[in-house]
C-alpha atoms as one frame of an Amber mdcrd trajectory, in Angstrom:
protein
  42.822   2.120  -8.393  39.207   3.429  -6.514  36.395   2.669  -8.097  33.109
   3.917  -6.957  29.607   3.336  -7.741  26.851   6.131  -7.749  22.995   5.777
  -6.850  22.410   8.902  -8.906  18.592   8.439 -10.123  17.583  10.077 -13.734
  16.101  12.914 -13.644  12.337  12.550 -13.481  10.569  14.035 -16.938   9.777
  17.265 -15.753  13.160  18.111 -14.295  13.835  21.184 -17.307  10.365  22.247
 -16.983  10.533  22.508 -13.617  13.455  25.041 -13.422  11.928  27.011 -16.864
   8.312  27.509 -15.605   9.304  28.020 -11.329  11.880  30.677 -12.677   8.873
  32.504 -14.708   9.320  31.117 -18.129   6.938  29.027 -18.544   3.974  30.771
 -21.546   1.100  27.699 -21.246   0.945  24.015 -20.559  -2.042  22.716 -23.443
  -3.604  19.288 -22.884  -4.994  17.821 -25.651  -6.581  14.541 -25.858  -7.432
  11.759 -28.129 -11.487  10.954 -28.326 -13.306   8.381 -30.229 -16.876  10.018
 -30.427 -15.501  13.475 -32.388 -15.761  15.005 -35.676 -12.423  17.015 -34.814
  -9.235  15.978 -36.194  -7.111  14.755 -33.228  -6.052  14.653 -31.016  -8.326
  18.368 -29.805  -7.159  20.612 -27.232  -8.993  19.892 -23.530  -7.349  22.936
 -21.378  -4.938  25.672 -21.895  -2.851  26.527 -18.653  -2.132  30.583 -18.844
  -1.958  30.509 -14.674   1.269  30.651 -13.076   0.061  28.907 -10.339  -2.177
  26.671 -12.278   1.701  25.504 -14.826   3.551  25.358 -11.444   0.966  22.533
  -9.845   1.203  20.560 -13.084   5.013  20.553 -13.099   4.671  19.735  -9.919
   2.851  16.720 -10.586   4.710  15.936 -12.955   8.350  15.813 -10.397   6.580
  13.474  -8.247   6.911  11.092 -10.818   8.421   7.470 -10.399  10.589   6.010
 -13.702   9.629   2.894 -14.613  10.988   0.022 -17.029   7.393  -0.325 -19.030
   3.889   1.280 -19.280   1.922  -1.454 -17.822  -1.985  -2.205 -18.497  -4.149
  -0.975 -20.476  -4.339   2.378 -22.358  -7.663   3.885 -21.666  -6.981   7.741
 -22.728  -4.680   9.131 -24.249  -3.464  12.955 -23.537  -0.377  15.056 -25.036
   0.783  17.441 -22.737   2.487  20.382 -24.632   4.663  23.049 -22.576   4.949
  26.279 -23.809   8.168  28.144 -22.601  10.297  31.364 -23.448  13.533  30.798
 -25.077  16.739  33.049 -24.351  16.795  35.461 -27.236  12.037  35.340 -26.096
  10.871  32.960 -28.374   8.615  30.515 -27.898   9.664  26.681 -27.953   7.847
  23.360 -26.638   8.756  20.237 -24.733   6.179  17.091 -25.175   4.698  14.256
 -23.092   2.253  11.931 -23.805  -0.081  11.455 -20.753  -1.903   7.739 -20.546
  -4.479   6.707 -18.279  -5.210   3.285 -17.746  -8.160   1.047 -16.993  -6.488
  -0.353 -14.100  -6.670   3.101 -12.690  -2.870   4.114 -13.264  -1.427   7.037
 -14.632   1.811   7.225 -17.138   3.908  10.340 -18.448   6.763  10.002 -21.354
   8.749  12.629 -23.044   8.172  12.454 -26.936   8.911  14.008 -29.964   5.361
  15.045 -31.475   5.378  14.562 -35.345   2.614  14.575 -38.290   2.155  10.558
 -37.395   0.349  12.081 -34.281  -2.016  14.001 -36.012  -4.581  12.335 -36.975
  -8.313  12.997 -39.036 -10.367  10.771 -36.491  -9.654   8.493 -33.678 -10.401
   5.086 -33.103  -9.282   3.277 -29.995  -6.865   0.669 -31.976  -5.138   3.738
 -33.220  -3.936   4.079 -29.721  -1.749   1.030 -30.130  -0.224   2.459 -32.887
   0.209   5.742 -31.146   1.799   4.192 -28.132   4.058   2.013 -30.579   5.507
   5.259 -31.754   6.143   6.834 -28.467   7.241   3.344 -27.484   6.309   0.974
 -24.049   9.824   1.486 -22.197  10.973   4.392 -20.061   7.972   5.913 -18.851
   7.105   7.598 -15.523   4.159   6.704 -13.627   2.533   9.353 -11.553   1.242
   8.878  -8.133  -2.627  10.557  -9.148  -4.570  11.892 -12.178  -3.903  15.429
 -14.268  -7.653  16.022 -12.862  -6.905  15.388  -9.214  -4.511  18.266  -9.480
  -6.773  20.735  -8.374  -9.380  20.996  -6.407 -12.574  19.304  -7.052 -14.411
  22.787  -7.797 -11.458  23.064 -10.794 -12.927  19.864 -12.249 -15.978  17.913
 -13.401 -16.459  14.537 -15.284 -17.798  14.922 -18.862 -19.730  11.965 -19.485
 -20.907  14.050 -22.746 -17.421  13.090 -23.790 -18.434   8.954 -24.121 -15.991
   7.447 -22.018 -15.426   8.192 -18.403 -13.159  11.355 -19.027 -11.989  14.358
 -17.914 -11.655  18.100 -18.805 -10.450  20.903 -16.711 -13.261  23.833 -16.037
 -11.292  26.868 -15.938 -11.423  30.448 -17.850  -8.968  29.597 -19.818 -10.732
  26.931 -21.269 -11.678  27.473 -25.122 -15.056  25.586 -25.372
């Protein structure tokens, strides 16, 4: 009898999206995000990634990610990342990941299944603990920097307009 033990690590989040949008099938990448001081229902769309070059960075990002056993700290915004790919008979489909930044300055991606119980009239910041309760607090992937420190500086700006200390991308693709 051999018997054998394998380091294999899981795949990181993005491991799918990676091959689908570097191979030319990725459509968009939206980023929506969850903000206490709008009228909008919520969470609103932030950016819309049409760029190939612009998807490829964020997937990127996103396979420089480290798993880890629990989100840890303190949710300070919360983002859903939708991606946007071509199917093999050219539809479209979508993958999701909720994107959390922390006050302590960290940064956390998880794979999800987005559902009505996301969607929500208004936003309050308790209704983030009920968000992150759905999405649940285990298997999530912590990224080494910000979705805003993807680009380059000129690519981004801070939006204090937006209450809290957040972020939006500045691009044309932008709808507002």
């Amino acid at each position: 009898l051999i018997c054998g033990c394998s380091q294999q690590q899981a795949p990181h989040p993005g491991a799918a999206l990676e091959s689908l949008f570097h191979s030319g099938k990725g459509k968009a990448i939206w980023v929506h995000h969850y903000r206490e001081d709008s009228i909008k229902a919520q969470p609103e769309l932030l950016s819309l990634y049409s760029d190939k070059t612009e998807q490829i960075a964020v997937v990127d990002w996103i396979s420089g990610s480290e798993k880890v056993e629990q989100l840890t700290g303190t949710a300070d915004s919360l983002f859903i990342l939708q991606f946007e790919y071509e199917t093999a008979n050219k539809d479209s489909d979508y993958a999701d990941m909720m994107y959390v930044e922390t006050r302590e300055g960290e940064h956390y991606l998880k794979p999800f299944t987005m559902g009505p119980k996301f969607h929500l009239d208004s936003y309050k910041q308790e209704d983030g603990d009920a968000i992150l309760s759905s999405v649940g607090m285990d298997q999530w992937y912590k990224l080494d920097k910000a979705l805003y420190d993807v680009f380059p500086p000129a690519a981004t700006k801070p939006l204090e307009q937006l209450g809290k200390s957040s972020y939006a991308m500045v691009e044309t693709t932008n709808y507002f």
